[in-house]
JSON list of C-alpha atoms in Angstrom, two decimals:
[
{"chain": "U", "resi": 1002, "resn": "MET", "atom": "CA", "xyz": [4.12, 5.81, -19.30]},
{"chain": "U", "resi": 1003, "resn": "ALA", "atom": "CA", "xyz": [4.48, 7.85, -16.09]},
{"chain": "U", "resi": 1004, "resn": "PHE", "atom": "CA", "xyz": [0.73, 8.52, -16.16]},
{"chain": "U", "resi": 1005, "resn": "PHE", "atom": "CA", "xyz": [0.19, 4.80, -15.70]},
{"chain": "U", "resi": 1006, "resn": "SER", "atom": "CA", "xyz": [2.30, 4.64, -12.54]},
{"chain": "U", "resi": 1007, "resn": "ALA", "atom": "CA", "xyz": [1.50, 2.49, -9.53]},
{"chain": "U", "resi": 1008, "resn": "LYS", "atom": "CA", "xyz": [0.60, 5.64, -7.59]},
{"chain": "U", "resi": 1009, "resn": "ASN", "atom": "CA", "xyz": [-2.01, 6.69, -10.16]},
{"chain": "U", "resi": 1010, "resn": "ALA", "atom": "CA", "xyz": [-3.35, 3.15, -10.55]},
{"chain": "U", "resi": 1011, "resn": "GLY", "atom": "CA", "xyz": [-3.71, 2.89, -6.78]},
{"chain": "U", "resi": 1012, "resn": "LEU", "atom": "CA", "xyz": [-5.61, 6.18, -6.75]},
{"chain": "U", "resi": 1013, "resn": "ALA", "atom": "CA", "xyz": [-7.87, 4.91, -9.55]},
{"chain": "U", "resi": 1014, "resn": "PHE", "atom": "CA", "xyz": [-8.68, 1.82, -7.46]},
{"chain": "U", "resi": 1015, "resn": "MET", "atom": "CA", "xyz": [-9.53, 4.02, -4.48]},
{"chain": "U", "resi": 1016, "resn": "ILE", "atom": "CA", "xyz": [-11.77, 6.34, -6.52]},
{"chain": "U", "resi": 1017, "resn": "LEU", "atom": "CA", "xyz": [-13.51, 3.39, -8.16]},
{"chain": "U", "resi": 1018, "resn": "ALA", "atom": "CA", "xyz": [-14.09, 1.85, -4.72]},
{"chain": "U", "resi": 1019, "resn": "VAL", "atom": "CA", "xyz": [-15.65, 5.09, -3.44]},
{"chain": "U", "resi": 1020, "resn": "VAL", "atom": "CA", "xyz": [-17.91, 5.32, -6.51]},
{"chain": "U", "resi": 1021, "resn": "GLU", "atom": "CA", "xyz": [-19.03, 1.71, -6.00]},
{"chain": "U", "resi": 1022, "resn": "ALA", "atom": "CA", "xyz": [-19.67, 2.34, -2.30]},
{"chain": "U", "resi": 1023, "resn": "ILE", "atom": "CA", "xyz": [-21.80, 5.39, -3.11]},
{"chain": "U", "resi": 1024, "resn": "SER", "atom": "CA", "xyz": [-23.71, 3.39, -5.72]},
{"chain": "U", "resi": 1025, "resn": "ALA", "atom": "CA", "xyz": [-24.39, 0.67, -3.12]},
{"chain": "U", "resi": 1026, "resn": "ILE", "atom": "CA", "xyz": [-25.70, 3.23, -0.65]},
{"chain": "U", "resi": 1027, "resn": "VAL", "atom": "CA", "xyz": [-27.92, 4.78, -3.33]},
{"chain": "U", "resi": 1028, "resn": "MET", "atom": "CA", "xyz": [-29.21, 1.29, -4.11]},
{"chain": "U", "resi": 1029, "resn": "ILE", "atom": "CA", "xyz": [-30.26, 0.82, -0.49]},
{"chain": "U", "resi": 1030, "resn": "VAL", "atom": "CA", "xyz": [-31.98, 4.22, -0.43]},
{"chain": "U", "resi": 1031, "resn": "LEU", "atom": "CA", "xyz": [-33.87, 3.43, -3.64]},
{"chain": "U", "resi": 1032, "resn": "SER", "atom": "CA", "xyz": [-35.13, 0.19, -2.12]},
{"chain": "U", "resi": 1033, "resn": "PHE", "atom": "CA", "xyz": [-37.16, 2.18, 0.38]},
{"chain": "U", "resi": 1034, "resn": "MET", "atom": "CA", "xyz": [-38.68, 4.44, -2.27]},
{"chain": "U", "resi": 1035, "resn": "ASP", "atom": "CA", "xyz": [-41.90, 3.76, -4.15]},
{"chain": "U", "resi": 1036, "resn": "ILE", "atom": "CA", "xyz": [-40.57, 3.48, -7.71]},
{"chain": "U", "resi": 1037, "resn": "GLU", "atom": "CA", "xyz": [-42.74, 1.59, -10.17]},
{"chain": "U", "resi": 1038, "resn": "ASP", "atom": "CA", "xyz": [-39.89, 0.22, -12.29]},
{"chain": "U", "resi": 1039, "resn": "LEU", "atom": "CA", "xyz": [-38.32, -1.32, -9.18]},
{"chain": "U", "resi": 1040, "resn": "ALA", "atom": "CA", "xyz": [-41.53, -2.76, -7.75]},
{"chain": "U", "resi": 1041, "resn": "LYS", "atom": "CA", "xyz": [-40.62, -6.37, -8.56]},
{"chain": "U", "resi": 1042, "resn": "TYR", "atom": "CA", "xyz": [-37.52, -6.12, -6.37]},
{"chain": "U", "resi": 1043, "resn": "SER", "atom": "CA", "xyz": [-37.86, -6.38, -2.59]},
{"chain": "U", "resi": 1044, "resn": "THR", "atom": "CA", "xyz": [-35.94, -4.24, -0.10]},
{"chain": "U", "resi": 1045, "resn": "ALA", "atom": "CA", "xyz": [-33.97, -7.35, 0.90]},
{"chain": "U", "resi": 1046, "resn": "TYR", "atom": "CA", "xyz": [-32.80, -7.78, -2.71]},
{"chain": "U", "resi": 1047, "resn": "PHE", "atom": "CA", "xyz": [-31.25, -4.31, -2.86]},
{"chain": "U", "resi": 1048, "resn": "ILE", "atom": "CA", "xyz": [-29.70, -4.55, 0.59]},
{"chain": "U", "resi": 1049, "resn": "ILE", "atom": "CA", "xyz": [-28.05, -7.92, -0.06]},
{"chain": "U", "resi": 1050, "resn": "VAL", "atom": "CA", "xyz": [-26.69, -6.83, -3.45]},
{"chain": "U", "resi": 1051, "resn": "ALA", "atom": "CA", "xyz": [-25.46, -3.59, -1.87]},
{"chain": "U", "resi": 1052, "resn": "VAL", "atom": "CA", "xyz": [-23.65, -5.53, 0.86]},
{"chain": "U", "resi": 1053, "resn": "GLY", "atom": "CA", "xyz": [-21.75, -7.45, -1.81]},
{"chain": "U", "resi": 1054, "resn": "ALA", "atom": "CA", "xyz": [-20.87, -4.20, -3.58]},
{"chain": "U", "resi": 1055, "resn": "LEU", "atom": "CA", "xyz": [-19.67, -2.61, -0.33]},
{"chain": "U", "resi": 1056, "resn": "ILE", "atom": "CA", "xyz": [-17.43, -5.60, 0.45]},
{"chain": "U", "resi": 1057, "resn": "ALA", "atom": "CA", "xyz": [-15.94, -5.38, -3.06]},
{"chain": "U", "resi": 1058, "resn": "ALA", "atom": "CA", "xyz": [-15.43, -1.62, -2.64]},
{"chain": "U", "resi": 1059, "resn": "CYS", "atom": "CA", "xyz": [-13.57, -2.17, 0.64]},
{"chain": "U", "resi": 1060, "resn": "LEU", "atom": "CA", "xyz": [-11.30, -4.78, -0.93]},
{"chain": "U", "resi": 1061, "resn": "TYR", "atom": "CA", "xyz": [-10.47, -2.56, -3.93]},
{"chain": "U", "resi": 1062, "resn": "PHE", "atom": "CA", "xyz": [-9.94, 0.52, -1.74]},
{"chain": "U", "resi": 1063, "resn": "THR", "atom": "CA", "xyz": [-7.57, -1.35, 0.58]},
{"chain": "U", "resi": 1064, "resn": "PHE", "atom": "CA", "xyz": [-5.65, -2.79, -2.36]},
{"chain": "U", "resi": 1065, "resn": "GLY", "atom": "CA", "xyz": [-5.48, 0.60, -4.07]},
{"chain": "U", "resi": 1066, "resn": "LYS", "atom": "CA", "xyz": [-4.14, 2.26, -0.92]},
{"chain": "U", "resi": 1067, "resn": "LYS", "atom": "CA", "xyz": [-1.46, -0.40, -0.50]},
{"chain": "U", "resi": 1068, "resn": "VAL", "atom": "CA", "xyz": [-0.37, 0.04, -4.12]},
{"chain": "U", "resi": 1069, "resn": "ARG", "atom": "CA", "xyz": [-0.42, 3.84, -3.86]},
{"chain": "U", "resi": 1070, "resn": "ASP", "atom": "CA", "xyz": [1.54, 3.81, -0.58]},
{"chain": "U", "resi": 1071, "resn": "GLY", "atom": "CA", "xyz": [4.09, 1.33, -1.92]},
{"chain": "U", "resi": 1072, "resn": "GLU", "atom": "CA", "xyz": [3.22, -1.48, 0.50]},
{"chain": "U", "resi": 1073, "resn": "ILE", "atom": "CA", "xyz": [2.81, -3.71, -2.54]},
{"chain": "U", "resi": 1074, "resn": "ASP", "atom": "CA", "xyz": [5.61, -2.60, -4.85]},
{"chain": "U", "resi": 1075, "resn": "ARG", "atom": "CA", "xyz": [6.85, -5.60, -6.86]},
{"chain": "U", "resi": 1076, "resn": "LYS", "atom": "CA", "xyz": [5.20, -5.54, -10.28]},
{"chain": "U", "resi": 1077, "resn": "ILE", "atom": "CA", "xyz": [4.47, -9.26, -10.27]},
{"chain": "U", "resi": 1078, "resn": "ASP", "atom": "CA", "xyz": [2.92, -9.00, -6.79]},
{"chain": "U", "resi": 1079, "resn": "ILE", "atom": "CA", "xyz": [0.65, -6.11, -7.82]},
{"chain": "U", "resi": 1080, "resn": "LEU", "atom": "CA", "xyz": [-0.59, -8.15, -10.78]},
{"chain": "U", "resi": 1081, "resn": "ALA", "atom": "CA", "xyz": [-1.08, -11.31, -8.73]},
{"chain": "U", "resi": 1082, "resn": "GLN", "atom": "CA", "xyz": [-2.84, -9.50, -5.88]},
{"chain": "U", "resi": 1083, "resn": "TYR", "atom": "CA", "xyz": [-5.19, -7.76, -8.31]},
{"chain": "U", "resi": 1084, "resn": "VAL", "atom": "CA", "xyz": [-6.17, -11.06, -9.94]},
{"chain": "U", "resi": 1085, "resn": "LYS", "atom": "CA", "xyz": [-6.67, -12.60, -6.47]},
{"chain": "U", "resi": 1086, "resn": "ILE", "atom": "CA", "xyz": [-9.01, -9.79, -5.43]},
{"chain": "U", "resi": 1087, "resn": "VAL", "atom": "CA", "xyz": [-11.00, -10.22, -8.65]},
{"chain": "U", "resi": 1088, "resn": "GLY", "atom": "CA", "xyz": [-11.44, -13.87, -7.67]},
{"chain": "U", "resi": 1089, "resn": "ILE", "atom": "CA", "xyz": [-12.60, -12.97, -4.15]},
{"chain": "U", "resi": 1090, "resn": "VAL", "atom": "CA", "xyz": [-15.00, -10.32, -5.48]},
{"chain": "U", "resi": 1091, "resn": "THR", "atom": "CA", "xyz": [-16.39, -12.82, -7.99]},
{"chain": "U", "resi": 1092, "resn": "ILE", "atom": "CA", "xyz": [-17.24, -15.20, -5.14]},
{"chain": "U", "resi": 1093, "resn": "VAL", "atom": "CA", "xyz": [-18.66, -12.54, -2.81]},
{"chain": "U", "resi": 1094, "resn": "SER", "atom": "CA", "xyz": [-20.70, -10.78, -5.50]},
{"chain": "U", "resi": 1095, "resn": "GLY", "atom": "CA", "xyz": [-21.94, -14.09, -6.91]},
{"chain": "U", "resi": 1096, "resn": "ILE", "atom": "CA", "xyz": [-23.12, -15.34, -3.53]},
{"chain": "U", "resi": 1097, "resn": "CYS", "atom": "CA", "xyz": [-24.77, -12.02, -2.62]},
{"chain": "U", "resi": 1098, "resn": "SER", "atom": "CA", "xyz": [-26.52, -11.80, -5.99]},
{"chain": "U", "resi": 1099, "resn": "ALA", "atom": "CA", "xyz": [-27.75, -15.38, -5.75]},
{"chain": "U", "resi": 1100, "resn": "VAL", "atom": "CA", "xyz": [-29.07, -14.90, -2.21]},
{"chain": "U", "resi": 1101, "resn": "ALA", "atom": "CA", "xyz": [-30.67, -11.60, -3.23]},
{"chain": "U", "resi": 1102, "resn": "GLU", "atom": "CA", "xyz": [-32.45, -13.24, -6.15]},
{"chain": "U", "resi": 1103, "resn": "ALA", "atom": "CA", "xyz": [-33.59, -16.17, -4.01]},
{"chain": "U", "resi": 1104, "resn": "VAL", "atom": "CA", "xyz": [-35.15, -13.98, -1.32]},
{"chain": "U", "resi": 1105, "resn": "GLY", "atom": "CA", "xyz": [-35.99, -10.89, -3.36]},
{"chain": "U", "resi": 1106, "resn": "LEU", "atom": "CA", "xyz": [-37.39, -12.15, -6.66]},
{"chain": "U", "resi": 1107, "resn": "ASP", "atom": "CA", "xyz": [-40.43, -14.43, -6.75]},
{"chain": "U", "resi": 1108, "resn": "GLU", "atom": "CA", "xyz": [-39.71, -15.71, -10.27]},
{"chain": "U", "resi": 1109, "resn": "VAL", "atom": "CA", "xyz": [-36.26, -17.03, -9.36]},
{"chain": "U", "resi": 1110, "resn": "SER", "atom": "CA", "xyz": [-36.20, -20.52, -7.84]},
{"chain": "U", "resi": 1111, "resn": "PHE", "atom": "CA", "xyz": [-33.91, -21.56, -5.01]},
{"chain": "U", "resi": 1112, "resn": "GLY", "atom": "CA", "xyz": [-32.30, -24.13, -7.33]},
{"chain": "U", "resi": 1113, "resn": "ALA", "atom": "CA", "xyz": [-31.44, -21.51, -9.95]},
{"chain": "U", "resi": 1114, "resn": "ALA", "atom": "CA", "xyz": [-30.01, -19.18, -7.31]},
{"chain": "U", "resi": 1115, "resn": "LEU", "atom": "CA", "xyz": [-27.96, -22.01, -5.79]},
{"chain": "U", "resi": 1116, "resn": "GLY", "atom": "CA", "xyz": [-26.63, -22.96, -9.23]},
{"chain": "U", "resi": 1117, "resn": "SER", "atom": "CA", "xyz": [-25.62, -19.36, -9.86]},
{"chain": "U", "resi": 1118, "resn": "ALA", "atom": "CA", "xyz": [-23.81, -19.17, -6.52]},
{"chain": "U", "resi": 1119, "resn": "ILE", "atom": "CA", "xyz": [-21.94, -22.44, -7.16]},
{"chain": "U", "resi": 1120, "resn": "ILE", "atom": "CA", "xyz": [-20.80, -21.22, -10.59]},
{"chain": "U", "resi": 1121, "resn": "SER", "atom": "CA", "xyz": [-19.54, -17.96, -9.06]},
{"chain": "U", "resi": 1122, "resn": "ILE", "atom": "CA", "xyz": [-17.67, -19.82, -6.32]},
{"chain": "U", "resi": 1123, "resn": "ILE", "atom": "CA", "xyz": [-16.02, -22.20, -8.79]},
{"chain": "U", "resi": 1124, "resn": "LEU", "atom": "CA", "xyz": [-15.07, -19.35, -11.15]},
{"chain": "U", "resi": 1125, "resn": "GLY", "atom": "CA", "xyz": [-13.73, -17.28, -8.26]},
{"chain": "U", "resi": 1126, "resn": "LEU", "atom": "CA", "xyz": [-11.63, -20.18, -6.97]},
{"chain": "U", "resi": 1127, "resn": "ILE", "atom": "CA", "xyz": [-10.20, -20.75, -10.46]},
{"chain": "U", "resi": 1128, "resn": "ILE", "atom": "CA", "xyz": [-9.25, -17.06, -10.69]},
{"chain": "U", "resi": 1129, "resn": "MET", "atom": "CA", "xyz": [-7.64, -17.20, -7.23]},
{"chain": "U", "resi": 1130, "resn": "PHE", "atom": "CA", "xyz": [-5.72, -20.33, -8.25]},
{"chain": "U", "resi": 1131, "resn": "ILE", "atom": "CA", "xyz": [-4.44, -18.50, -11.33]},
{"chain": "U", "resi": 1132, "resn": "ALA", "atom": "CA", "xyz": [-3.40, -15.60, -9.11]},
{"chain": "U", "resi": 1133, "resn": "SER", "atom": "CA", "xyz": [-1.41, -17.95, -6.86]},
{"chain": "U", "resi": 1134, "resn": "LYS", "atom": "CA", "xyz": [0.52, -19.20, -9.89]},
{"chain": "U", "resi": 1135, "resn": "ILE", "atom": "CA", "xyz": [1.48, -15.74, -11.13]},
{"chain": "U", "resi": 1136, "resn": "ASN", "atom": "CA", "xyz": [4.01, -14.98, -8.39]},
{"chain": "U", "resi": 1137, "resn": "ASP", "atom": "CA", "xyz": [4.87, -18.44, -7.07]},
{"chain": "U", "resi": 1138, "resn": "GLY", "atom": "CA", "xyz": [8.46, -18.05, -8.24]},
{"chain": "U", "resi": 1139, "resn": "LYS", "atom": "CA", "xyz": [8.21, -20.86, -10.79]},
{"chain": "U", "resi": 1140, "resn": "GLN", "atom": "CA", "xyz": [8.41, -20.44, -14.57]},
{"chain": "U", "resi": 1141, "resn": "THR", "atom": "CA", "xyz": [6.30, -23.10, -16.26]},
{"chain": "U", "resi": 1142, "resn": "THR", "atom": "CA", "xyz": [4.26, -23.63, -19.41]},
{"chain": "U", "resi": 1143, "resn": "GLY", "atom": "CA", "xyz": [1.21, -22.87, -17.30]},
{"chain": "U", "resi": 1144, "resn": "ASP", "atom": "CA", "xyz": [2.60, -19.38, -16.65]},
{"chain": "U", "resi": 1145, "resn": "LYS", "atom": "CA", "xyz": [2.80, -18.78, -20.39]},
{"chain": "U", "resi": 1146, "resn": "ILE", "atom": "CA", "xyz": [-0.83, -19.82, -20.82]},
{"chain": "U", "resi": 1147, "resn": "ILE", "atom": "CA", "xyz": [-1.89, -17.54, -17.95]},
{"chain": "U", "resi": 1148, "resn": "TRP", "atom": "CA", "xyz": [0.10, -14.65, -19.46]},
{"chain": "U", "resi": 1149, "resn": "ILE", "atom": "CA", "xyz": [-1.60, -15.02, -22.84]},
{"chain": "U", "resi": 1150, "resn": "LEU", "atom": "CA", "xyz": [-5.02, -15.39, -21.19]},
{"chain": "U", "resi": 1151, "resn": "LEU", "atom": "CA", "xyz": [-4.51, -12.23, -19.12]},
{"chain": "U", "resi": 1152, "resn": "LEU", "atom": "CA", "xyz": [-3.29, -10.35, -22.19]},
{"chain": "U", "resi": 1153, "resn": "VAL", "atom": "CA", "xyz": [-6.52, -11.14, -24.06]},
{"chain": "U", "resi": 1154, "resn": "ILE", "atom": "CA", "xyz": [-8.68, -10.34, -21.01]},
{"chain": "U", "resi": 1155, "resn": "PHE", "atom": "CA", "xyz": [-7.03, -6.97, -20.31]},
{"chain": "U", "resi": 1156, "resn": "VAL", "atom": "CA", "xyz": [-7.33, -5.92, -23.96]},
{"chain": "U", "resi": 1157, "resn": "LEU", "atom": "CA", "xyz": [-11.04, -6.79, -23.91]},
{"chain": "U", "resi": 1158, "resn": "LEU", "atom": "CA", "xyz": [-11.50, -4.95, -20.60]},
{"chain": "U", "resi": 1159, "resn": "ILE", "atom": "CA", "xyz": [-9.81, -1.86, -22.04]},
{"chain": "U", "resi": 1160, "resn": "ILE", "atom": "CA", "xyz": [-12.25, -1.91, -24.96]},
{"chain": "U", "resi": 1161, "resn": "ALA", "atom": "CA", "xyz": [-15.15, -2.31, -22.51]},
{"chain": "U", "resi": 1162, "resn": "ALA", "atom": "CA", "xyz": [-13.84, 0.62, -20.43]},
{"chain": "U", "resi": 1163, "resn": "VAL", "atom": "CA", "xyz": [-13.74, 2.82, -23.54]},
{"chain": "U", "resi": 1164, "resn": "GLY", "atom": "CA", "xyz": [-17.38, 1.87, -24.09]},
{"chain": "U", "resi": 1165, "resn": "GLU", "atom": "CA", "xyz": [-18.17, 3.00, -20.53]},
{"chain": "U", "resi": 1166, "resn": "ILE", "atom": "CA", "xyz": [-16.54, 6.36, -21.21]},
{"chain": "U", "resi": 1167, "resn": "ILE", "atom": "CA", "xyz": [-18.48, 6.82, -24.45]},
{"chain": "U", "resi": 1168, "resn": "ALA", "atom": "CA", "xyz": [-21.73, 6.04, -22.59]},
{"chain": "U", "resi": 1169, "resn": "ILE", "atom": "CA", "xyz": [-21.15, 9.29, -20.59]},
{"chain": "U", "resi": 1170, "resn": "ILE", "atom": "CA", "xyz": [-23.38, 8.17, -17.68]},
{"chain": "U", "resi": 1171, "resn": "THR", "atom": "CA", "xyz": [-20.66, 5.72, -16.65]},
{"chain": "U", "resi": 1172, "resn": "LEU", "atom": "CA", "xyz": [-17.83, 8.18, -17.47]},
{"chain": "U", "resi": 1173, "resn": "PRO", "atom": "CA", "xyz": [-16.21, 8.29, -13.97]},
{"chain": "U", "resi": 1174, "resn": "VAL", "atom": "CA", "xyz": [-16.20, 4.50, -13.65]},
{"chain": "U", "resi": 1175, "resn": "GLY", "atom": "CA", "xyz": [-15.00, 4.14, -17.24]},
{"chain": "U", "resi": 1176, "resn": "ILE", "atom": "CA", "xyz": [-12.03, 6.45, -16.70]},
{"chain": "U", "resi": 1177, "resn": "CYS", "atom": "CA", "xyz": [-10.98, 4.57, -13.54]},
{"chain": "U", "resi": 1178, "resn": "ASP", "atom": "CA", "xyz": [-11.44, 1.21, -15.24]},
{"chain": "U", "resi": 1179, "resn": "LEU", "atom": "CA", "xyz": [-9.45, 2.35, -18.27]},
{"chain": "U", "resi": 1180, "resn": "LEU", "atom": "CA", "xyz": [-6.55, 3.56, -16.12]},
{"chain": "U", "resi": 1181, "resn": "ILE", "atom": "CA", "xyz": [-6.55, 0.33, -14.09]},
{"chain": "U", "resi": 1182, "resn": "TYR", "atom": "CA", "xyz": [-6.68, -2.01, -17.09]},
{"chain": "U", "resi": 1183, "resn": "VAL", "atom": "CA", "xyz": [-4.05, -0.11, -19.07]},
{"chain": "U", "resi": 1184, "resn": "PHE", "atom": "CA", "xyz": [-1.81, -0.15, -16.00]},
{"chain": "U", "resi": 1185, "resn": "MET", "atom": "CA", "xyz": [-2.34, -3.89, -15.58]},
{"chain": "U", "resi": 1186, "resn": "LEU", "atom": "CA", "xyz": [-1.57, -4.42, -19.27]},
{"chain": "U", "resi": 1187, "resn": "THR", "atom": "CA", "xyz": [1.67, -2.40, -18.98]},
{"chain": "U", "resi": 1188, "resn": "LEU", "atom": "CA", "xyz": [2.60, -4.55, -15.97]},
{"chain": "U", "resi": 1189, "resn": "LEU", "atom": "CA", "xyz": [1.86, -7.70, -17.93]},
{"chain": "U", "resi": 1190, "resn": "VAL", "atom": "CA", "xyz": [4.12, -6.73, -20.85]},
{"chain": "U", "resi": 1191, "resn": "ASP", "atom": "CA", "xyz": [6.88, -5.43, -18.58]},
{"chain": "U", "resi": 1192, "resn": "PRO", "atom": "CA", "xyz": [10.12, -7.41, -19.17]},
{"chain": "U", "resi": 1193, "resn": "GLU", "atom": "CA", "xyz": [10.43, -8.21, -15.45]},
{"chain": "U", "resi": 1194, "resn": "VAL", "atom": "CA", "xyz": [6.91, -9.66, -15.26]},
{"chain": "U", "resi": 1195, "resn": "LYS", "atom": "CA", "xyz": [7.29, -11.49, -18.57]},
{"chain": "U", "resi": 1196, "resn": "SER", "atom": "CA", "xyz": [10.47, -13.10, -17.26]},
{"chain": "U", "resi": 1197, "resn": "GLU", "atom": "CA", "xyz": [8.70, -14.13, -14.03]},
{"chain": "U", "resi": 1198, "resn": "MET", "atom": "CA", "xyz": [5.94, -15.72, -16.14]},
{"chain": "U", "resi": 1199, "resn": "ASN", "atom": "CA", "xyz": [8.32, -17.57, -18.47]},
{"chain": "U", "resi": 1200, "resn": "MET", "atom": "CA", "xyz": [7.63, -15.38, -21.49]}
]
């Protein structure tokens, strides 16, 4: 289990953040190139989506560094902070994608884009609420439900990460994702975390 240490998981977050940042920059560069398959997308679309990706990359990199350096060291806090960041990224990415579609795609109506943004905001807030309950120091039935829900989600994410690795083209991202999700799953089933979550 040493391979799935906090230090390695933190490094995986940092590498994944760098890969996402590079992808965002490439996206911006592509927006200025005359590529037929991308003709329906405006430059504004790529730039706005890239901004969302860069914000997410910064959040993951900062979190990864704190985990790697031991600034966030309690297992329950690492888990809760990760879930919180997922919630924030869901909101930021959702808003950026919706704005990008509204201004960069003619076939997408303002109403549809607004609806998409609202859904992302609501989902993100729900995820952040769940995160706040993970390490609030209380052991309730709600904690048990959250634990089971996270267990199912992490298992599904691990399967998805294996799919990314098999796809070869997404191999680097898949390896980082796999390491992160396996680490989060080991945290979740850790006796200390289970006790904190009333399991």
